[in-house]
């Protein structure tokens, strides 16, 4: 039996569908019972901030898909670190034999935000069980629907990546990789950097968004300092804004510009292009942040 955390999220929704299609035995962990009912699968209600609820959810489970919210700090700390360590400890106590975890590309010691937080969780995972798999994705194409891809109120795409490209990946493909790992032979400690099939600049993304939505989406490039100032002006914590700016500087040097063959190697299928992603998500795009009247 597989337990899917983050089942209502960008990756989890695809994973639930994929496991249903494969008739794999699984249940979803949800915080909100109403959301659980909309998934159309078995679910348990629990919260990664409540260790007892996770221990209860793990009864009868032998494989865990570990994913939850991102790296936004609360009162100066990243809850993700505590929450995922809690889940890993509960899984060990429950005798779970394998954990497949969503991490991030370039997770490393001392890294800012998600890069440092995931590195800490990765170390905890590796010390807890030999049967782990780490999926380390590039930026999600879904960011351009959820708004994590940074749009202004009037629908302009903003960023500080300059002319550097990013090999964005469709969460559909991340879920497909997770499904393979969760239903195949138990992993024995492998990390997979997952990317889409091509790297695109923000200007190219804006052009594609324009074509897909039928309205002009301009790209506004900011310096890292301007980006940090804009985030602070929106009320985000200063340290968080500064960390985002530093991460943007890394991306501007091309840190996410290459592609890997991991999706093809794991699933036997090439990852989806940005055009395929746009075609599949036309309706969501029309009601998302990019839809605002410019
Ligand atoms: N976005 C990117 O470009 C990117 C790139 C690489 C890696 N990542 C990593 O991908 C992961 C997912 O990020 P995301 O922002 O895309 O996630 P997301 O789609 O917003 O999904 C988050 C999921 O976690 C659940 N969740 C949140 N807090 C929880 C808690 N306390 N207990 C149980 N479940 C909880 C949410 O449930 P509810 O429905 O109840 O809210 C939701 O199902 C993060 O670790 C991030 O660092 C992101």
Coordinates of C-alpha atoms and ligand atoms in Angstrom, one line a residue:
X1 CA 0.0 0.0 0.0
X2 CA 1.3 3.4 -1.0
X3 CA 0.6 6.6 0.9
X4 CA 0.6 9.8 -1.3
X5 CA 1.2 13.0 0.6
X6 CA 0.6 16.3 -1.2
X7 CA -2.1 14.5 -3.1
X8 CA -4.0 17.7 -3.9
X9 CA -0.9 19.6 -5.1
X10 CA 0.6 20.2 -8.6
X11 CA 2.3 16.8 -8.7
X12 CA 0.0 14.8 -6.4
X13 CA -3.1 15.3 -8.5
X14 CA -1.4 13.7 -11.5
X15 CA 0.1 10.9 -9.4
X16 CA -3.3 10.0 -8.0
X17 CA -4.7 9.7 -11.5
X18 CA -1.7 7.7 -12.6
X19 CA -1.9 5.2 -9.7
X20 CA -5.6 4.8 -10.3
X21 CA -5.0 4.0 -14.0
X22 CA -2.4 1.4 -12.9
X23 CA -4.8 0.0 -10.3
X24 CA -2.0 0.3 -7.8
X25 CA -3.1 0.0 -4.1
X26 CA -2.8 3.5 -2.6
X27 CA -4.4 6.1 -0.3
X28 CA -4.0 9.9 -0.3
X29 CA -3.2 12.0 2.8
X30 CA -5.2 15.2 2.8
X31 CA -5.6 18.0 5.3
X32 CA -9.1 18.8 4.3
X33 CA -11.8 16.0 4.0
X34 CA -13.8 17.9 1.4
X35 CA -10.7 18.1 -0.9
X36 CA -10.1 14.4 -0.2
X37 CA -13.6 13.5 -1.5
X38 CA -12.9 15.4 -4.8
X39 CA -9.9 13.2 -5.5
X40 CA -12.0 10.1 -6.1
X41 CA -9.7 7.7 -4.3
X42 CA -9.2 6.3 -0.8
X43 CA -7.9 9.0 1.5
X44 CA -7.0 9.7 5.2
X45 CA -7.1 13.0 6.9
X46 CA -3.9 14.1 8.5
X47 CA -1.3 16.9 8.7
X48 CA 2.5 16.7 8.5
X49 CA 2.4 19.1 11.5
X50 CA 0.6 16.4 13.6
X51 CA 2.9 13.4 14.1
X52 CA 0.1 11.2 15.5
X53 CA -2.1 11.7 12.4
X54 CA 0.9 10.7 10.2
X55 CA 1.5 7.6 12.3
X56 CA -2.2 6.6 11.9
X57 CA -2.1 7.3 8.2
X58 CA 0.9 5.0 7.8
X59 CA -0.9 1.9 9.2
X60 CA -0.6 -0.8 6.5
X61 CA 1.6 1.3 4.3
X62 CA 4.9 0.0 2.8
X63 CA 5.7 2.8 0.4
X64 CA 5.6 6.6 1.0
X65 CA 5.4 9.4 -1.6
X66 CA 6.7 12.4 0.3
X67 CA 5.9 15.9 -1.0
X68 CA 4.3 18.9 0.6
X69 CA 4.3 22.7 0.5
X70 CA 7.3 24.7 -0.7
X71 CA 9.9 26.7 1.2
X72 CA 8.2 29.9 2.2
X73 CA 9.4 30.6 5.8
X74 CA 7.0 31.1 8.7
X75 CA 8.5 33.2 11.6
X76 CA 12.0 32.8 10.1
X77 CA 11.9 29.0 9.8
X78 CA 10.9 26.7 7.0
X79 CA 8.1 24.4 8.2
X80 CA 8.9 22.0 5.4
X81 CA 12.0 20.7 7.1
X82 CA 10.2 19.9 10.4
X83 CA 7.2 18.4 8.6
X84 CA 9.1 16.1 6.3
X85 CA 11.5 14.9 9.0
X86 CA 8.4 14.1 11.1
X87 CA 7.0 12.0 8.2
X88 CA 10.4 10.2 7.6
X89 CA 10.6 9.3 11.3
X90 CA 7.0 8.1 11.4
X91 CA 7.7 6.0 8.3
X92 CA 10.7 4.4 9.9
X93 CA 8.7 3.6 13.1
X94 CA 5.9 2.1 10.9
X95 CA 8.3 -0.1 9.0
X96 CA 7.7 1.6 5.7
X97 CA 10.2 0.0 3.2
X98 CA 10.6 2.8 0.7
X99 CA 10.3 6.6 0.4
X100 CA 10.1 8.5 -2.9
X101 CA 10.7 12.2 -2.1
X102 CA 10.3 15.3 -4.2
X103 CA 13.4 17.5 -3.7
X104 CA 14.8 20.2 -5.9
X105 CA 17.6 20.5 -8.5
X106 CA 20.8 21.8 -6.9
X107 CA 19.8 20.9 -3.3
X108 CA 22.9 21.6 -1.3
X109 CA 24.3 22.3 2.1
X110 CA 23.7 26.0 3.0
X111 CA 21.6 26.6 -0.1
X112 CA 18.9 29.3 0.1
X113 CA 15.3 28.4 0.7
X114 CA 14.2 25.1 -1.0
X115 CA 17.8 24.2 -2.0
X116 CA 19.0 24.2 1.6
X117 CA 15.8 22.9 3.1
X118 CA 15.6 19.9 0.8
X119 CA 19.3 19.2 1.4
X120 CA 18.7 18.9 5.1
X121 CA 15.7 16.6 4.6
X122 CA 17.6 14.5 2.0
X123 CA 20.4 13.9 4.7
X124 CA 17.7 12.8 7.2
X125 CA 16.1 10.5 4.7
X126 CA 19.4 8.9 3.7
X127 CA 20.3 8.2 7.3
X128 CA 16.8 6.7 7.9
X129 CA 16.4 4.1 5.2
X130 CA 18.5 2.5 2.4
X131 CA 15.4 2.4 0.2
X132 CA 15.0 6.0 -1.0
X133 CA 14.6 7.7 -4.3
X134 CA 15.0 11.5 -4.7
X135 CA 13.3 13.3 -7.6
X136 CA 15.1 16.7 -8.1
X137 CA 13.1 18.7 -10.6
X138 CA 13.8 21.8 -12.5
X139 CA 11.2 24.7 -12.3
X140 CA 7.6 23.5 -12.8
X141 CA 5.7 24.6 -15.9
X142 CA 2.7 24.7 -13.5
X143 CA 4.2 27.8 -11.9
X144 CA 2.7 29.7 -14.9
X145 CA -0.8 28.7 -13.8
X146 CA -0.4 28.9 -10.0
X147 CA 1.3 32.3 -10.2
X148 CA 4.6 31.1 -8.7
X149 CA 5.9 32.1 -12.1
X150 CA 5.5 35.8 -10.9
X151 CA 3.0 37.9 -12.8
X152 CA 2.1 41.5 -12.1
X153 CA -1.6 42.4 -11.4
X154 CA -2.0 43.3 -15.0
X155 CA -0.7 39.9 -16.2
X156 CA 2.9 40.8 -17.1
X157 CA 5.5 38.1 -16.6
X158 CA 8.3 39.4 -14.3
X159 CA 11.7 37.8 -13.4
X160 CA 15.4 38.4 -13.0
X161 CA 16.8 35.6 -15.2
X162 CA 17.9 37.9 -18.0
X163 CA 18.5 35.9 -21.2
X164 CA 19.2 32.6 -19.3
X165 CA 16.9 29.7 -20.2
X166 CA 15.2 27.2 -17.8
X167 CA 14.4 23.6 -18.7
X168 CA 10.9 23.7 -17.1
X169 CA 9.2 20.4 -16.4
X170 CA 5.5 19.5 -16.5
X171 CA 4.4 18.1 -13.1
X172 CA 2.6 15.4 -15.1
X173 CA 6.1 14.0 -16.0
X174 CA 7.3 14.2 -12.4
X175 CA 4.3 12.2 -11.3
X176 CA 4.9 9.7 -14.0
X177 CA 8.5 9.2 -12.7
X178 CA 7.2 8.9 -9.1
X179 CA 4.6 6.3 -10.2
X180 CA 7.3 4.1 -11.9
X181 CA 9.4 4.2 -8.7
X182 CA 6.5 3.6 -6.4
X183 CA 5.2 0.6 -8.3
X184 CA 8.5 -1.0 -9.4
X185 CA 11.3 -2.6 -7.5
X186 CA 12.2 -0.7 -4.4
X187 CA 14.7 2.1 -5.0
X188 CA 18.1 1.6 -3.5
X189 CA 19.3 5.2 -3.1
X190 CA 19.2 7.1 -6.4
X191 CA 18.7 10.8 -7.2
X192 CA 17.2 11.8 -10.5
X193 CA 17.4 15.4 -11.9
X194 CA 14.2 15.8 -13.8
X195 CA 13.9 18.4 -16.6
X196 CA 11.7 19.1 -19.5
X197 CA 13.0 18.4 -23.1
X198 CA 14.1 22.0 -23.8
X199 CA 15.3 25.1 -22.0
X200 CA 13.4 28.4 -22.7
X201 CA 14.1 32.0 -21.8
X202 CA 11.4 34.0 -20.0
X203 CA 11.0 36.1 -23.2
X204 CA 10.3 32.8 -25.1
X205 CA 7.8 31.7 -22.4
X206 CA 6.0 35.1 -22.6
X207 CA 5.7 34.7 -26.4
X208 CA 4.3 31.2 -26.0
X209 CA 1.9 32.4 -23.3
X210 CA 0.7 35.2 -25.6
X211 CA 0.0 32.7 -28.5
X212 CA -1.8 30.3 -26.1
X213 CA -4.0 32.9 -24.5
X214 CA -4.6 35.3 -27.4
X215 CA -3.4 38.3 -25.3
X216 CA 0.0 39.9 -25.3
X217 CA 2.0 38.8 -22.3
X218 CA 5.1 41.1 -21.9
X219 CA 8.2 40.0 -20.0
X220 CA 9.7 42.5 -17.7
X221 CA 13.3 41.7 -16.6
X222 CA 14.4 43.1 -13.2
X223 CA 17.8 43.2 -11.6
X224 CA 18.1 41.0 -8.5
X225 CA 17.9 44.1 -6.3
X226 CA 14.8 45.3 -8.1
X227 CA 13.2 41.9 -7.6
X228 CA 14.0 41.9 -3.9
X229 CA 12.6 45.4 -3.5
X230 CA 9.4 44.4 -5.4
X231 CA 8.9 41.4 -3.2
X232 CA 9.4 43.4 0.0
X233 CA 7.0 46.0 -1.3
X234 CA 4.4 43.2 -1.6
X235 CA 4.9 42.6 2.1
X236 CA 7.1 39.5 1.9
X237 CA 9.7 39.0 4.7
X238 CA 13.0 40.8 3.8
X239 CA 15.2 37.7 4.2
X240 CA 12.9 35.7 2.0
X241 CA 12.9 38.5 -0.7
X242 CA 16.8 38.6 -0.5
X243 CA 17.0 34.8 -0.8
X244 CA 14.7 34.7 -3.9
X245 CA 16.9 37.4 -5.5
X246 CA 20.1 35.4 -4.8
X247 CA 18.5 32.3 -6.3
X248 CA 17.4 34.3 -9.3
X249 CA 21.1 35.4 -9.8
X250 CA 22.1 31.7 -9.9
X251 CA 19.4 30.9 -12.5
X252 CA 20.6 33.9 -14.5
X253 CA 24.0 32.2 -14.8
X254 CA 22.4 29.2 -16.5
X255 CA 22.1 26.9 -13.5
X256 CA 18.8 25.4 -14.8
X257 CA 19.5 25.7 -18.5
X258 CA 20.5 22.1 -19.3
X259 CA 18.3 19.1 -19.9
X260 CA 18.6 15.5 -18.6
X261 CA 17.3 12.2 -20.0
X262 CA 15.9 11.1 -16.6
X263 CA 12.2 11.3 -17.5
X264 CA 12.8 9.2 -20.7
X265 CA 15.0 6.8 -18.8
X266 CA 12.5 6.2 -16.0
X267 CA 9.2 6.2 -17.9
X268 CA 10.2 5.3 -21.5
X269 CA 8.6 8.5 -22.8
X270 CA 10.1 11.9 -23.6
X271 CA 9.0 14.7 -21.2
X272 CA 6.3 17.1 -22.4
X273 CA 7.2 20.3 -24.2
X274 CA 6.0 23.7 -23.0
X275 CA 3.7 23.8 -26.0
X276 CA 2.1 20.5 -25.0
X277 CA 1.7 21.8 -21.5
X278 CA 0.0 24.9 -22.8
X279 CA -2.3 22.9 -25.0
X280 CA -3.3 20.6 -22.1
X281 CA -4.0 23.5 -19.7
X282 CA -5.8 26.1 -21.9
X283 CA -8.7 26.5 -19.6
X284 CA -6.6 26.8 -16.4
X285 CA -4.4 29.4 -18.2
X286 CA -7.4 31.5 -19.2
X287 CA -8.5 31.8 -15.5
X288 CA -5.0 32.0 -14.1
X289 CA -2.7 35.0 -13.3
X290 CA -1.7 35.3 -17.0
X291 CA -5.3 36.0 -17.9
X292 CA -5.4 39.5 -16.2
X293 CA -6.3 42.3 -18.6
X294 CA -3.1 44.1 -19.7
Ligands
LIG1 N1 7.5 25.1 -7.9 C1 8.7 24.7 -8.5 O1 9.1 25.2 -9.5 C2 9.5 23.7 -7.8 C3 10.6 23.2 -8.4 C4 11.4 22.2 -7.8 C5 11.0 21.6 -6.6 N2 9.8 22.1 -6.0 C6 9.4 21.5 -4.7 O2 8.2 20.9 -5.0 C7 7.4 20.8 -3.7 C8 6.0 21.1 -4.0 O3 5.9 22.4 -4.2 P1 4.5 23.1 -4.7 O4 4.5 24.5 -4.3 O5 4.4 22.9 -6.2 O6 3.4 22.3 -3.9 P2 1.8 22.3 -4.1 O7 1.4 22.0 -5.5 O8 1.4 23.6 -3.6 O9 1.3 21.2 -3.2 C9 1.5 21.2 -1.8 C10 0.8 20.0 -1.3 O10 1.2 19.7 0.1 C11 0.0 19.7 0.9 N3 0.4 20.2 2.2 C12 0.8 21.4 2.5 N4 1.1 21.5 3.8 C13 0.8 20.3 4.4 C14 0.8 19.8 5.7 N5 1.2 20.6 6.7 N6 0.4 18.5 5.9 C15 0.0 17.8 4.8 N7 0.0 18.2 3.6 C16 0.4 19.5 3.3 C17 -1.0 20.6 0.2 O11 -2.3 20.2 0.7 P3 -3.5 21.3 0.8 O12 -4.4 21.0 -0.4 O13 -4.2 20.9 2.1 O14 -2.9 22.6 0.8 C18 -0.8 20.2 -1.3 O15 -1.4 18.9 -1.6 C19 8.2 21.7 -2.7 O16 8.9 20.9 -1.9 C20 9.1 22.5 -3.6 O17 10.3 22.9 -3.0 C21 9.1 23.1 -6.6

